[in-house]
Amino acid sequence: FVPTFTKGINYVGLYFNLSCLTEDELFYADILSDILGRVDTSERGYEALAKDINMNLGGLSSDITAISKDGKRDEFTPLMIVRAKALHSKLPDLCRLINEVVKKADYSDDSRLTELVQESKAIWDNEA
């Protein structure tokens, strides 16, 4: 918690330590960060989820990053960060949606996963 004046907007970041993953597994974690919030959940389909996110949040994103361990320049801890922002009055919705996206995601739709991975690959190819 950082007590900063934000004009009624709540900024939330959940940090997940990924140091238990191998280097190869971190690649898949990066893919997961790209598709988080874009698949069905046990509650509903991804289109209804996207509409709820757009109606109640100012944004929801996830990313993979690394921080140095104890100030050492050559040792890092990999992290997945899930970020969201919403007006203070929408904080319960923010918490509900993050919980749904992180804990209730359904990755069983192979065609949807293929579509999202191909989309991510096209973006990566354009950035290279």
PDB file of C-alpha atoms in Angstrom:
ATOM      1  CA  PHE A   1       0.000   0.000   0.000  1.00  0.00           C
ATOM      2  CA  VAL A   2       1.306   3.412  -0.976  1.00  0.00           C
ATOM      3  CA  PRO A   3      -0.664   6.331   0.493  1.00  0.00           C
ATOM      4  CA  THR A   4      -0.708   8.585  -2.571  1.00  0.00           C
ATOM      5  CA  PHE A   5      -3.471  10.899  -3.741  1.00  0.00           C
ATOM      6  CA  THR A   6      -4.884   9.382  -6.937  1.00  0.00           C
ATOM      7  CA  LYS A   7      -8.089  11.408  -7.463  1.00  0.00           C
ATOM      8  CA  GLY A   8     -10.309   8.506  -6.424  1.00  0.00           C
ATOM      9  CA  ILE A   9      -8.661   5.874  -8.603  1.00  0.00           C
ATOM     10  CA  ASN A  10      -7.399   2.646  -7.044  1.00  0.00           C
ATOM     11  CA  TYR A  11      -4.315   1.064  -8.594  1.00  0.00           C
ATOM     12  CA  VAL A  12      -3.845  -2.589  -7.639  1.00  0.00           C
ATOM     13  CA  GLY A  13      -0.910  -4.839  -8.442  1.00  0.00           C
ATOM     14  CA  LEU A  14      -0.626  -8.505  -7.514  1.00  0.00           C
ATOM     15  CA  TYR A  15       2.911  -9.886  -7.657  1.00  0.00           C
ATOM     16  CA  PHE A  16       3.441 -13.615  -8.192  1.00  0.00           C
ATOM     17  CA  ASN A  17       6.934 -14.990  -7.562  1.00  0.00           C
ATOM     18  CA  LEU A  18       7.930 -17.260 -10.464  1.00  0.00           C
ATOM     19  CA  SER A  19      11.325 -18.366  -9.164  1.00  0.00           C
ATOM     20  CA  CYS A  20       9.981 -21.925  -8.925  1.00  0.00           C
ATOM     21  CA  LEU A  21       9.818 -22.080 -12.753  1.00  0.00           C
ATOM     22  CA  THR A  22      12.575 -23.199 -15.096  1.00  0.00           C
ATOM     23  CA  GLU A  23      13.763 -20.916 -17.884  1.00  0.00           C
ATOM     24  CA  ASP A  24      11.656 -22.894 -20.380  1.00  0.00           C
ATOM     25  CA  GLU A  25       8.597 -22.628 -18.142  1.00  0.00           C
ATOM     26  CA  LEU A  26       9.063 -18.854 -17.902  1.00  0.00           C
ATOM     27  CA  PHE A  27       8.428 -18.713 -21.653  1.00  0.00           C
ATOM     28  CA  TYR A  28       4.997 -20.265 -21.047  1.00  0.00           C
ATOM     29  CA  ALA A  29       4.372 -17.891 -18.145  1.00  0.00           C
ATOM     30  CA  ASP A  30       4.938 -15.045 -20.599  1.00  0.00           C
ATOM     31  CA  ILE A  31       2.301 -16.535 -22.904  1.00  0.00           C
ATOM     32  CA  LEU A  32      -0.029 -16.878 -19.915  1.00  0.00           C
ATOM     33  CA  SER A  33       0.458 -13.199 -19.100  1.00  0.00           C
ATOM     34  CA  ASP A  34      -0.625 -12.339 -22.660  1.00  0.00           C
ATOM     35  CA  ILE A  35      -3.850 -14.358 -22.494  1.00  0.00           C
ATOM     36  CA  LEU A  36      -4.862 -13.726 -18.876  1.00  0.00           C
ATOM     37  CA  GLY A  37      -8.346 -12.231 -18.852  1.00  0.00           C
ATOM     38  CA  ARG A  38      -8.977 -13.201 -22.470  1.00  0.00           C
ATOM     39  CA  VAL A  39     -10.258 -16.757 -21.953  1.00  0.00           C
ATOM     40  CA  ASP A  40     -13.474 -18.185 -20.543  1.00  0.00           C
ATOM     41  CA  THR A  41     -13.811 -18.621 -16.801  1.00  0.00           C
ATOM     42  CA  SER A  42     -15.881 -21.045 -14.779  1.00  0.00           C
ATOM     43  CA  GLU A  43     -18.342 -18.142 -14.393  1.00  0.00           C
ATOM     44  CA  ARG A  44     -18.843 -17.137 -18.067  1.00  0.00           C
ATOM     45  CA  GLY A  45     -17.437 -16.759 -21.545  1.00  0.00           C
ATOM     46  CA  TYR A  46     -14.556 -14.429 -22.400  1.00  0.00           C
ATOM     47  CA  GLU A  47     -16.792 -11.969 -24.274  1.00  0.00           C
ATOM     48  CA  ALA A  48     -19.015 -11.369 -21.234  1.00  0.00           C
ATOM     49  CA  LEU A  49     -15.908 -11.145 -19.054  1.00  0.00           C
ATOM     50  CA  ALA A  50     -14.366  -8.542 -21.383  1.00  0.00           C
ATOM     51  CA  LYS A  51     -17.568  -6.493 -21.273  1.00  0.00           C
ATOM     52  CA  ASP A  52     -17.594  -6.597 -17.453  1.00  0.00           C
ATOM     53  CA  ILE A  53     -13.923  -5.562 -17.321  1.00  0.00           C
ATOM     54  CA  ASN A  54     -14.541  -2.682 -19.746  1.00  0.00           C
ATOM     55  CA  MET A  55     -17.624  -1.505 -17.836  1.00  0.00           C
ATOM     56  CA  ASN A  56     -16.057  -1.568 -14.364  1.00  0.00           C
ATOM     57  CA  LEU A  57     -12.305  -1.125 -14.663  1.00  0.00           C
ATOM     58  CA  GLY A  58      -9.964   1.426 -16.146  1.00  0.00           C
ATOM     59  CA  GLY A  59      -7.731  -1.410 -17.237  1.00  0.00           C
ATOM     60  CA  LEU A  60      -6.552  -4.932 -16.454  1.00  0.00           C
ATOM     61  CA  SER A  61      -3.182  -6.224 -17.583  1.00  0.00           C
ATOM     62  CA  SER A  62      -0.468  -8.691 -16.715  1.00  0.00           C
ATOM     63  CA  ASP A  63       3.208  -8.864 -17.471  1.00  0.00           C
ATOM     64  CA  ILE A  64       6.359 -10.786 -16.674  1.00  0.00           C
ATOM     65  CA  THR A  65       9.267  -8.879 -15.162  1.00  0.00           C
ATOM     66  CA  ALA A  66      12.263  -9.456 -12.928  1.00  0.00           C
ATOM     67  CA  ILE A  67      13.667  -7.655  -9.918  1.00  0.00           C
ATOM     68  CA  SER A  68      17.192  -7.899  -8.605  1.00  0.00           C
ATOM     69  CA  LYS A  69      17.743 -10.008  -5.495  1.00  0.00           C
ATOM     70  CA  ASP A  70      18.951  -7.963  -2.538  1.00  0.00           C
ATOM     71  CA  GLY A  71      20.508  -5.363  -4.810  1.00  0.00           C
ATOM     72  CA  LYS A  72      22.716  -7.913  -6.601  1.00  0.00           C
ATOM     73  CA  ARG A  73      23.107  -6.990 -10.251  1.00  0.00           C
ATOM     74  CA  ASP A  74      23.432 -10.560 -11.553  1.00  0.00           C
ATOM     75  CA  GLU A  75      20.657 -12.323  -9.580  1.00  0.00           C
ATOM     76  CA  PHE A  76      16.995 -11.819 -10.354  1.00  0.00           C
ATOM     77  CA  THR A  77      13.594 -12.972  -9.176  1.00  0.00           C
ATOM     78  CA  PRO A  78      11.070 -13.420 -12.017  1.00  0.00           C
ATOM     79  CA  LEU A  79       7.583 -12.106 -11.290  1.00  0.00           C
ATOM     80  CA  MET A  80       4.196 -12.057 -12.927  1.00  0.00           C
ATOM     81  CA  ILE A  81       2.364  -8.840 -12.145  1.00  0.00           C
ATOM     82  CA  VAL A  82      -1.388  -8.549 -12.579  1.00  0.00           C
ATOM     83  CA  ARG A  83      -2.447  -4.901 -12.546  1.00  0.00           C
ATOM     84  CA  ALA A  84      -5.844  -3.262 -12.524  1.00  0.00           C
ATOM     85  CA  LYS A  85      -7.268   0.171 -11.882  1.00  0.00           C
ATOM     86  CA  ALA A  86     -10.746   1.381 -11.051  1.00  0.00           C
ATOM     87  CA  LEU A  87     -12.604   4.168  -9.340  1.00  0.00           C
ATOM     88  CA  HIS A  88     -12.851   3.769  -5.581  1.00  0.00           C
ATOM     89  CA  SER A  89     -16.579   3.013  -5.893  1.00  0.00           C
ATOM     90  CA  LYS A  90     -15.681   0.110  -8.222  1.00  0.00           C
ATOM     91  CA  LEU A  91     -13.094  -1.483  -5.897  1.00  0.00           C
ATOM     92  CA  PRO A  92     -15.364  -4.477  -5.094  1.00  0.00           C
ATOM     93  CA  ASP A  93     -15.727  -5.080  -8.856  1.00  0.00           C
ATOM     94  CA  LEU A  94     -11.952  -4.828  -9.292  1.00  0.00           C
ATOM     95  CA  CYS A  95     -11.376  -7.468  -6.602  1.00  0.00           C
ATOM     96  CA  ARG A  96     -14.114  -9.720  -8.010  1.00  0.00           C
ATOM     97  CA  LEU A  97     -12.738  -9.503 -11.547  1.00  0.00           C
ATOM     98  CA  ILE A  98      -9.110 -10.104 -10.573  1.00  0.00           C
ATOM     99  CA  ASN A  99     -10.220 -13.133  -8.564  1.00  0.00           C
ATOM    100  CA  GLU A 100     -12.200 -14.462 -11.519  1.00  0.00           C
ATOM    101  CA  VAL A 101      -9.398 -13.888 -14.036  1.00  0.00           C
ATOM    102  CA  VAL A 102      -6.647 -15.375 -11.865  1.00  0.00           C
ATOM    103  CA  LYS A 103      -8.427 -18.204 -10.061  1.00  0.00           C
ATOM    104  CA  LYS A 104     -11.293 -19.234 -12.329  1.00  0.00           C
ATOM    105  CA  ALA A 105      -9.768 -19.111 -15.819  1.00  0.00           C
ATOM    106  CA  ASP A 106     -10.673 -22.046 -18.057  1.00  0.00           C
ATOM    107  CA  TYR A 107      -7.908 -23.009 -20.474  1.00  0.00           C
ATOM    108  CA  SER A 108      -9.730 -25.965 -22.063  1.00  0.00           C
ATOM    109  CA  ASP A 109     -10.817 -24.241 -25.311  1.00  0.00           C
ATOM    110  CA  ASP A 110      -7.983 -25.253 -27.649  1.00  0.00           C
ATOM    111  CA  SER A 111      -9.219 -23.140 -30.557  1.00  0.00           C
ATOM    112  CA  ARG A 112      -9.382 -19.998 -28.393  1.00  0.00           C
ATOM    113  CA  LEU A 113      -5.901 -20.670 -26.993  1.00  0.00           C
ATOM    114  CA  THR A 114      -4.535 -21.209 -30.509  1.00  0.00           C
ATOM    115  CA  GLU A 115      -6.109 -17.934 -31.645  1.00  0.00           C
ATOM    116  CA  LEU A 116      -4.598 -16.004 -28.712  1.00  0.00           C
ATOM    117  CA  VAL A 117      -1.141 -17.555 -29.066  1.00  0.00           C
ATOM    118  CA  GLN A 118      -1.107 -16.840 -32.816  1.00  0.00           C
ATOM    119  CA  GLU A 119      -2.140 -13.257 -32.094  1.00  0.00           C
ATOM    120  CA  SER A 120       0.677 -12.900 -29.540  1.00  0.00           C
ATOM    121  CA  LYS A 121       3.172 -14.442 -31.954  1.00  0.00           C
ATOM    122  CA  ALA A 122       2.183 -11.974 -34.683  1.00  0.00           C
ATOM    123  CA  ILE A 123       2.775  -9.098 -32.263  1.00  0.00           C
ATOM    124  CA  TRP A 124       6.152 -10.544 -31.194  1.00  0.00           C
ATOM    125  CA  ASP A 125       7.161 -11.008 -34.850  1.00  0.00           C
ATOM    126  CA  ASN A 126       6.294  -7.379 -35.645  1.00  0.00           C
ATOM    127  CA  GLU A 127       8.317  -6.145 -32.663  1.00  0.00           C
ATOM    128  CA  ALA A 128      11.407  -8.136 -33.657  1.00  0.00           C
TER     129      ALA A 128
END
